[in-house]
Short mmCIF file of N, CA and C in Angstrom, two decimals:
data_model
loop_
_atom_site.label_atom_id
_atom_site.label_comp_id
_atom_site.label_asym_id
_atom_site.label_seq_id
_atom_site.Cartn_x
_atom_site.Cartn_y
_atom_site.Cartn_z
N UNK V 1 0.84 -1.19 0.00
CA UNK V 1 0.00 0.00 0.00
C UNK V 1 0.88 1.25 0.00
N UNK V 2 0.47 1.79 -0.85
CA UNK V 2 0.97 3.50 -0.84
C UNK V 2 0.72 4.32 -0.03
N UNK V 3 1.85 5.10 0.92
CA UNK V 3 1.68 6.08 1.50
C UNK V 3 0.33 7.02 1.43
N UNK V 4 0.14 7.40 1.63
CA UNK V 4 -1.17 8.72 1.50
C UNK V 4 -0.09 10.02 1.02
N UNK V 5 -0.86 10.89 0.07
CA UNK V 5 0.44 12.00 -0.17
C UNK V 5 0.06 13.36 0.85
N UNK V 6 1.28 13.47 0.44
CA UNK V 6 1.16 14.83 2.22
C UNK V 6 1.09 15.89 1.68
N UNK V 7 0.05 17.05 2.05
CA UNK V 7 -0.02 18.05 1.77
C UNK V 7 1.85 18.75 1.87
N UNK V 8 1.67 19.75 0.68
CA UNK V 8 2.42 20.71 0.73
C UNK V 8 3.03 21.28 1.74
N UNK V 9 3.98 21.49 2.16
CA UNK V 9 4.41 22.34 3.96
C UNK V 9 4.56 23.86 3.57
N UNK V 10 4.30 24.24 4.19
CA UNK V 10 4.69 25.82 4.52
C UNK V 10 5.51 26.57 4.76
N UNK V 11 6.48 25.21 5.23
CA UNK V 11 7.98 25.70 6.48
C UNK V 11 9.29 24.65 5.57
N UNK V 12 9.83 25.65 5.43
CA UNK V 12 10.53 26.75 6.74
C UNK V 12 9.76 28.36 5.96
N UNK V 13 9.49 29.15 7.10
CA UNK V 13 9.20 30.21 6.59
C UNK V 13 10.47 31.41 6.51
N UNK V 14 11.61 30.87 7.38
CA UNK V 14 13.00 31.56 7.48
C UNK V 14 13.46 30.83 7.28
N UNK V 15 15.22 31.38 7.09
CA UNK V 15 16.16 30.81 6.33
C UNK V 15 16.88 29.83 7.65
N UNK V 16 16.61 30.31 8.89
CA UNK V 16 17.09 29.17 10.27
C UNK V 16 16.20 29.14 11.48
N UNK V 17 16.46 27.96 12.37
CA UNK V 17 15.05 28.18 13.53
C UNK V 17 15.92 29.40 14.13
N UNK V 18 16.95 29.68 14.36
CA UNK V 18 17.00 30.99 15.24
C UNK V 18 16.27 32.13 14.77
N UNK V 19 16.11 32.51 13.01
CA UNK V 19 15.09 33.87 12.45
C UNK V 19 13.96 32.95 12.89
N UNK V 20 13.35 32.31 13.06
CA UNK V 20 12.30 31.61 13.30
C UNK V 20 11.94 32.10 14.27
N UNK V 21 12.65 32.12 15.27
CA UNK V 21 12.60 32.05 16.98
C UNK V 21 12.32 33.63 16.80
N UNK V 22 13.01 34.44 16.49
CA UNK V 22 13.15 35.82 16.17
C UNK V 22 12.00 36.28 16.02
N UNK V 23 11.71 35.83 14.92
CA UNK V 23 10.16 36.26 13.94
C UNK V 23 9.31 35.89 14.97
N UNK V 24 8.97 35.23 15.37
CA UNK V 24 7.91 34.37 16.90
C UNK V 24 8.03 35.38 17.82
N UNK V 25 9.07 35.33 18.31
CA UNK V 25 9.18 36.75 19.34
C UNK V 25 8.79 38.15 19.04
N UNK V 26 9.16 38.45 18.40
CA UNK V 26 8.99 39.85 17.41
C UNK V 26 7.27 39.86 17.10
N UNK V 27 6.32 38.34 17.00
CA UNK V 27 4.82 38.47 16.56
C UNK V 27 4.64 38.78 17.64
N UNK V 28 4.87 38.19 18.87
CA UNK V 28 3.97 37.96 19.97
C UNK V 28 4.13 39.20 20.95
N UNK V 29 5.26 39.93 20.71
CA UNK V 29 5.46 41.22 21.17
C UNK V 29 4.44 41.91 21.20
N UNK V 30 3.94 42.51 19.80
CA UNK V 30 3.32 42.99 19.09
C UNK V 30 1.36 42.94 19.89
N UNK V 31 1.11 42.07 20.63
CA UNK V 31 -0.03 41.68 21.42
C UNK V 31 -0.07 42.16 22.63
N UNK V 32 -0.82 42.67 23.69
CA UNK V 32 -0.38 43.35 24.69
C UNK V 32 -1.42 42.40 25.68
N UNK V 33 -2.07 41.71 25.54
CA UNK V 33 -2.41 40.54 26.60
C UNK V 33 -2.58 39.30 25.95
N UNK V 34 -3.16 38.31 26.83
CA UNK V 34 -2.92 37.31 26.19
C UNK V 34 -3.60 36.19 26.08
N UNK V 35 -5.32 37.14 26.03
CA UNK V 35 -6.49 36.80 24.93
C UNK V 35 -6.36 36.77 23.85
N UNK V 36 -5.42 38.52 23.23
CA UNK V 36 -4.91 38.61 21.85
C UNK V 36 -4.01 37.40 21.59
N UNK V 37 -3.18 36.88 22.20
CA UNK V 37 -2.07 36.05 21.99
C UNK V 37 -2.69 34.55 21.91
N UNK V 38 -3.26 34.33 22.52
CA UNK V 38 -4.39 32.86 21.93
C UNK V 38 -5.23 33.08 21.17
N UNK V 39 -5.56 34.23 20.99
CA UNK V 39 -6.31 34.37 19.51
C UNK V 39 -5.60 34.25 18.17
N UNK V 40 -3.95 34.71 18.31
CA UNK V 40 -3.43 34.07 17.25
C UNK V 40 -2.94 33.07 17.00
N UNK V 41 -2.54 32.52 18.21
CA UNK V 41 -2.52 30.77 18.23
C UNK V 41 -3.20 30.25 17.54
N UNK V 42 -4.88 30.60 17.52
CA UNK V 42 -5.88 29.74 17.31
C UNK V 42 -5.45 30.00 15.49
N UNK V 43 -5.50 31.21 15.27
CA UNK V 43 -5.29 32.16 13.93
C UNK V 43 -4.02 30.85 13.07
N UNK V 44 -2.97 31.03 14.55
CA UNK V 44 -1.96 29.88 13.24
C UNK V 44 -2.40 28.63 12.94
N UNK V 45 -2.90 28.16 14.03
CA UNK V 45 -3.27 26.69 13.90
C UNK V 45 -3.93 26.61 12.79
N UNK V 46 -5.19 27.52 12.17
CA UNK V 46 -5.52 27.61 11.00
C UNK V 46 -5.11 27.56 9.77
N UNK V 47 -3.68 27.55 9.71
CA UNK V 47 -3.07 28.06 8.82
C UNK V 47 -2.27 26.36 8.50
N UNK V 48 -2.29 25.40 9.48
CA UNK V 48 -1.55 24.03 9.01
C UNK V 48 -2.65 23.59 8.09
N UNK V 49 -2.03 22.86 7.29
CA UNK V 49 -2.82 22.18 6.19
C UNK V 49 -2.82 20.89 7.09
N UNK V 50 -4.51 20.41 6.73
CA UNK V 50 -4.83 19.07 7.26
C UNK V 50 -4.32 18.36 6.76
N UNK V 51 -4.25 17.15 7.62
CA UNK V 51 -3.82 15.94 7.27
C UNK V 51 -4.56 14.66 6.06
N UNK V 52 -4.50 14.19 5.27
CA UNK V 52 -5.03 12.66 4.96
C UNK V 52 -5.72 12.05 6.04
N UNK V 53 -6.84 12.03 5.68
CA UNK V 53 -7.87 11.05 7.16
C UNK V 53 -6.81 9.60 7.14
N UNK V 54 -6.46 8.85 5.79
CA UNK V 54 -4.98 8.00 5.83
C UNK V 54 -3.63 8.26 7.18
N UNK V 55 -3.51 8.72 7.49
CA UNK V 55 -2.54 9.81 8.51
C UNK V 55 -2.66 9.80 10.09
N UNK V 56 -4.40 9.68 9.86
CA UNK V 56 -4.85 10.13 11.43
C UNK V 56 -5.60 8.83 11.80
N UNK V 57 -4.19 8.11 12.04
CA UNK V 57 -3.94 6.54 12.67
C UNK V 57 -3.16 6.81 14.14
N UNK V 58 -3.37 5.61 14.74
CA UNK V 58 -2.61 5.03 16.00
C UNK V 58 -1.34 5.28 15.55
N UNK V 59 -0.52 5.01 14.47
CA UNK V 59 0.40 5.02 14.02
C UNK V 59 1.26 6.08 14.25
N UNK V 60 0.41 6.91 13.90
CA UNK V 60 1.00 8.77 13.27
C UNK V 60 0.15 9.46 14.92
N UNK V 61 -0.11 8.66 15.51
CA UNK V 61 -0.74 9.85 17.11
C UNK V 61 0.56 9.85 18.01
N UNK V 62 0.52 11.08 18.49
CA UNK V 62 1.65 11.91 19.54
C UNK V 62 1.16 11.60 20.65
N UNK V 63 1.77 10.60 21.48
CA UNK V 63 1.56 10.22 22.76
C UNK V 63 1.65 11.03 23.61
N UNK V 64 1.26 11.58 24.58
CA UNK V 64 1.54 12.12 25.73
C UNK V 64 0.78 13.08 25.66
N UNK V 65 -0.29 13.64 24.71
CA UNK V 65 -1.08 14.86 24.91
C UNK V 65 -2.54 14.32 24.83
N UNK V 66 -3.19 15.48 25.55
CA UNK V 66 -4.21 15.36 25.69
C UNK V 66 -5.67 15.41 24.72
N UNK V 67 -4.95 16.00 23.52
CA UNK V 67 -5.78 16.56 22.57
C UNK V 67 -5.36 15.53 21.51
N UNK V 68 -6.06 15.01 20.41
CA UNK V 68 -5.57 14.65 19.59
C UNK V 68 -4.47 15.09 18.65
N UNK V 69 -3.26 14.30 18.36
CA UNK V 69 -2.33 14.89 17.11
C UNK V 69 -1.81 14.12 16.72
N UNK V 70 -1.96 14.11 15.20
CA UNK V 70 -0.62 13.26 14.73
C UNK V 70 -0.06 14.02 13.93
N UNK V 71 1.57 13.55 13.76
CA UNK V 71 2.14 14.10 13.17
C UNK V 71 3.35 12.73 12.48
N UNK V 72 3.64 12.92 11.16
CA UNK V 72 4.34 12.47 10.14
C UNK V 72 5.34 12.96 9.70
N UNK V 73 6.27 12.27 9.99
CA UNK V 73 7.89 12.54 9.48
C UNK V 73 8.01 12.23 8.09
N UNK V 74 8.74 13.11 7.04
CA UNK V 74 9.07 12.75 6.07
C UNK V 74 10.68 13.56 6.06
N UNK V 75 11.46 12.69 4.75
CA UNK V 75 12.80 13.46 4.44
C UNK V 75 13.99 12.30 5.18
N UNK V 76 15.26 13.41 5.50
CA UNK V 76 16.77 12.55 5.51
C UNK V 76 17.08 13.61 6.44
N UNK V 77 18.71 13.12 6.71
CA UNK V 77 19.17 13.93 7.64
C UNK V 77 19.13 15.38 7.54
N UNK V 78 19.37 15.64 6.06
CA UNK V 78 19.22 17.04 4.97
C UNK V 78 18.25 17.76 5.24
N UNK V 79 16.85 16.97 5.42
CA UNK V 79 15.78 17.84 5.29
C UNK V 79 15.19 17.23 5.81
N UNK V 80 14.35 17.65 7.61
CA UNK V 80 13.39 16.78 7.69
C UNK V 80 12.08 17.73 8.01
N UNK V 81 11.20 16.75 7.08
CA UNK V 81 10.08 18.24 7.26
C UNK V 81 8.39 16.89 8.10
N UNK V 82 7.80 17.78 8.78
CA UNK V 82 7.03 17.61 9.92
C UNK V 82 5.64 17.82 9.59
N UNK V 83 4.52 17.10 9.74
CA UNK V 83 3.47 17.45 9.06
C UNK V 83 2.21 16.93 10.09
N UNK V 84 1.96 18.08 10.89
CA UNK V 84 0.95 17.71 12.13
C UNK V 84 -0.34 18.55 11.56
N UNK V 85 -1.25 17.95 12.80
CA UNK V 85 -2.40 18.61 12.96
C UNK V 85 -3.09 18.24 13.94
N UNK V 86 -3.61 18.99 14.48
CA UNK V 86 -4.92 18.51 15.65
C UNK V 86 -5.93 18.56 16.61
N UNK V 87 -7.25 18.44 16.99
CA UNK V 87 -8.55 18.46 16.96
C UNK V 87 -8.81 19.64 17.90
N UNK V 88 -7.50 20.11 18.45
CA UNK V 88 -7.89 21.40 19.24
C UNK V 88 -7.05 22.88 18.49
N UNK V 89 -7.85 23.39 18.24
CA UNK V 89 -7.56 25.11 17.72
C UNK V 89 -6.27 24.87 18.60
N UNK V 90 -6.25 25.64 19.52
CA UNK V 90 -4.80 26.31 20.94
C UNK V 90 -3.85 25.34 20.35
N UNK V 91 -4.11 24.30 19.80
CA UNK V 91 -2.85 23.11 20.78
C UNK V 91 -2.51 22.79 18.92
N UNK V 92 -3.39 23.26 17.79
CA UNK V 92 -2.85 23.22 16.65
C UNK V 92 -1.75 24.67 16.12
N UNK V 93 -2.24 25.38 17.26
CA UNK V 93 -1.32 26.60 16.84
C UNK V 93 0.10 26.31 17.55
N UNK V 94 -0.02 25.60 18.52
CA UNK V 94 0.88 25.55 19.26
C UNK V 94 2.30 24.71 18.42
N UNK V 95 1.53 23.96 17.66
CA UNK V 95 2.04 22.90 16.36
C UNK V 95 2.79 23.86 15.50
N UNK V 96 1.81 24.56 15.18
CA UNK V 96 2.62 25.66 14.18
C UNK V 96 3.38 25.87 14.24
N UNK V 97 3.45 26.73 15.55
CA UNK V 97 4.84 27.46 16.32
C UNK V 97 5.97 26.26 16.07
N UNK V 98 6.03 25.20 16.69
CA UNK V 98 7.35 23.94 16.37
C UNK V 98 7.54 24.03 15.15
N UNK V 99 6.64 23.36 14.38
CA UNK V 99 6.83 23.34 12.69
C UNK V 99 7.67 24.28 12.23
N UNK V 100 7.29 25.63 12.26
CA UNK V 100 8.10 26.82 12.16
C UNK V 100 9.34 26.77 12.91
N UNK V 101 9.64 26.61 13.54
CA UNK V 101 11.02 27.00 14.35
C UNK V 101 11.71 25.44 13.48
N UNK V 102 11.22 23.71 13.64
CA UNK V 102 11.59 22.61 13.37
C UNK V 102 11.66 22.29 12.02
N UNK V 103 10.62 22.43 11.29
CA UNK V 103 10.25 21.26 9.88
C UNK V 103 10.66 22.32 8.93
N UNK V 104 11.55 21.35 8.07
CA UNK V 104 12.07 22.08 7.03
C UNK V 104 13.55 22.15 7.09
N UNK V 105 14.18 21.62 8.25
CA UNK V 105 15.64 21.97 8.68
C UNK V 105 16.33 20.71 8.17
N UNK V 106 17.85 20.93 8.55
CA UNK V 106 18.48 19.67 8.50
C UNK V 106 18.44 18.69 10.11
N UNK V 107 18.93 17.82 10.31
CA UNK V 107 18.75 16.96 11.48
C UNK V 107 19.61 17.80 12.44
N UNK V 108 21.04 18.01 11.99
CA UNK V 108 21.98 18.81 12.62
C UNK V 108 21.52 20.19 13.39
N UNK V 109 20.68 20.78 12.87
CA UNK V 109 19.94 21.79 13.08
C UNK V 109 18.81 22.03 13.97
N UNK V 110 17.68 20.86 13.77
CA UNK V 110 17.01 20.57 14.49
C UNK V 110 17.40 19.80 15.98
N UNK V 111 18.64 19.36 16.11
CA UNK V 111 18.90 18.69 17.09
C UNK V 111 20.08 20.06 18.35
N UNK V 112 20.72 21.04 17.70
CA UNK V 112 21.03 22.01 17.61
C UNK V 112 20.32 23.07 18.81
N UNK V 113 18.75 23.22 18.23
CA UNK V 113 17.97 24.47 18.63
C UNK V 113 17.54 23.93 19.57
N UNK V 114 17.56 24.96 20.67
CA UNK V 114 16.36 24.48 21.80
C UNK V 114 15.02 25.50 21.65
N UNK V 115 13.83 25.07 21.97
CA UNK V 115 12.83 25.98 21.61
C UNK V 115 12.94 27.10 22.54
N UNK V 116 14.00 28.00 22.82
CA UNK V 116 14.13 29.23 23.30
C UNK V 116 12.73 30.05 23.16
N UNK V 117 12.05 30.37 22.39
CA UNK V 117 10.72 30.62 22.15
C UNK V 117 9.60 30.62 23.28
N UNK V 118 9.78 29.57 23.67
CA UNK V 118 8.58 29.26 24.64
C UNK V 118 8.40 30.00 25.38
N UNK V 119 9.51 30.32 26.04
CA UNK V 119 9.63 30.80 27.49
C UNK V 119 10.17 32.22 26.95
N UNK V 120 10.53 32.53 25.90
CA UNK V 120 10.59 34.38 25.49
C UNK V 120 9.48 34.91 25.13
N UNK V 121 8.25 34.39 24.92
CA UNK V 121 7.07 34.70 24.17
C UNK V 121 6.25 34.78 25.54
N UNK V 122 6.61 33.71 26.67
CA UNK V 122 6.17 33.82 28.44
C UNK V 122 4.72 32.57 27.94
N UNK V 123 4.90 31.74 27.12
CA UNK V 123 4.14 30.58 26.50
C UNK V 123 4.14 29.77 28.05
N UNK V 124 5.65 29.53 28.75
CA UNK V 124 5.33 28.59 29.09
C UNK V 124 4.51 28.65 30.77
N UNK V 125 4.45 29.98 31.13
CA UNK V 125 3.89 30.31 32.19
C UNK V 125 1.90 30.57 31.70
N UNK V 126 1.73 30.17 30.60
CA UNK V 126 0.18 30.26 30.01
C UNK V 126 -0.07 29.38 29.46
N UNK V 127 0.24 28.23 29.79
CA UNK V 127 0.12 26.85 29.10
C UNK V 127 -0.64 26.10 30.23
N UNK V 128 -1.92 25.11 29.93
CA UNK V 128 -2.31 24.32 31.15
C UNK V 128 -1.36 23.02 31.28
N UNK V 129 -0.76 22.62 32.63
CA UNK V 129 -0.07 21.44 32.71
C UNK V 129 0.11 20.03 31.98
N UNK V 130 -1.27 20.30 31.44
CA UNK V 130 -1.62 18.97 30.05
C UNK V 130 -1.54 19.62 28.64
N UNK V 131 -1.41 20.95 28.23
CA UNK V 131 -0.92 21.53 27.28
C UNK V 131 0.55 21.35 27.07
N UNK V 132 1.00 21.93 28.14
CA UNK V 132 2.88 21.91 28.45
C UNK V 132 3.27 20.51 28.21
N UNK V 133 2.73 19.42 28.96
CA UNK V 133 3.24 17.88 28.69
C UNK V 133 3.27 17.49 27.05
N UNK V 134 1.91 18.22 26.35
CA UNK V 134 1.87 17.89 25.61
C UNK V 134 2.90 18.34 24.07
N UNK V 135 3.03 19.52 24.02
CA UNK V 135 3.81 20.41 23.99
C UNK V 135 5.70 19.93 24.20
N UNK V 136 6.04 19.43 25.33
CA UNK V 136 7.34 18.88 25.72
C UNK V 136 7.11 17.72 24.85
N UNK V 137 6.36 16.87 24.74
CA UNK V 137 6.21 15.69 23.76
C UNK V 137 6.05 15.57 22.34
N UNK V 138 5.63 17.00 22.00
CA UNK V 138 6.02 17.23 20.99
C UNK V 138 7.51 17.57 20.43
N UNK V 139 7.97 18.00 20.75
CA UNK V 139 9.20 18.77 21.23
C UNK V 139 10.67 17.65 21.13
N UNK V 140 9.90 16.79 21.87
CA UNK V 140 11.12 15.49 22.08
C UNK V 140 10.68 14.54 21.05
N UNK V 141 9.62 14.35 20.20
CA UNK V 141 9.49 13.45 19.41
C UNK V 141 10.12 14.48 17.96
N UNK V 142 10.07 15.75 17.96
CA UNK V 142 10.61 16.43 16.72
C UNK V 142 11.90 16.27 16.88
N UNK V 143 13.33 16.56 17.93
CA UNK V 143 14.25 16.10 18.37
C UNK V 143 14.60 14.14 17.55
N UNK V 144 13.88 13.63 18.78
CA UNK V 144 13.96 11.99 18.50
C UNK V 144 14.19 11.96 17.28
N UNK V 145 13.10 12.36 16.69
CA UNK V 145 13.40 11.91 14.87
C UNK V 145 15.07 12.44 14.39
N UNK V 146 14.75 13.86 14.42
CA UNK V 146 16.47 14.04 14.15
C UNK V 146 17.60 13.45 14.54
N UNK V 147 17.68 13.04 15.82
CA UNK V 147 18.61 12.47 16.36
C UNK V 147 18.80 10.61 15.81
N UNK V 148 17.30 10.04 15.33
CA UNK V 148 17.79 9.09 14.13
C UNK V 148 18.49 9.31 13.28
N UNK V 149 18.35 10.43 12.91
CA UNK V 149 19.07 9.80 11.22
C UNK V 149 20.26 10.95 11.13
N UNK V 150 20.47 11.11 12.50
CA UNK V 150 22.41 11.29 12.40
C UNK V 150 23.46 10.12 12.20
#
């Protein structure tokens, strides 16, 4: 059986996750509480292209969160690009945000960055404890993969 084909990616939208990280910081500035600032969460999450109902298997689900997600690795050490989505607005934007800073990089790169982001944007003090877990699990499974195929 043939793969399912994966939507198009978006990312990298910069040339490294550090302009990444940059650009993230520099949006969220720009918001002065942080109703506005989950409103654009919700805003990015909009912006991932869904998945193949093919995709959104046991297979392709991100353990450790509370919300549904899966996400699909494709590529080499060169390029590995990341292709999530999932059933909650907040926690698909939150996707975004990784994707952007992660998918699209080389392994070296991705294994490299720490999501400095989180905690400059003040994400991680507005996150619910099952967001954050979920979130860190994302985080270490985008890692994990890179750190294969060194």
């Amino acid at each position: 059986m043939n793969a399912p084909a994966l939507p198009a990616s978006p990312f990298p939208l910069e040339p490294s996750a550090a302009d990444a990280q940059a650009a993230i910081r520099d949006e969220f500035a720009f918001f002065s509480d942080w109703s506005e600032r989950y409103q654009y969460l919700i805003d990015l999450g909009r912006k991932l292209p869904d998945l193949p109902e093919a995709c959104k298997t046991e297979e392709h689900r991100l353990l450790g969160c509370q919300s549904m997600v899966w996400i699909v690795v494709d590529g080499d050490a060169d390029r590995l690009s990341f292709h999530a989505i999932s059933d909650s607005a907040i926690v698909s934007g939150l996707i975004y945000l990784a994707l952007r800073v992660y998918s699209g990089r080389s392994a070296t790169e991705i294994v490299a960055t720490s999501a400095d982001y989180i905690a400059d944007i003040g994400l991680a003090k507005h996150l619910s404890p099952t967001r954050s877990n979920g979130l860190a699990a994302l985080l270490a499974f985008i890692r994990e993969q890179a750190q294969r195929r060194l």
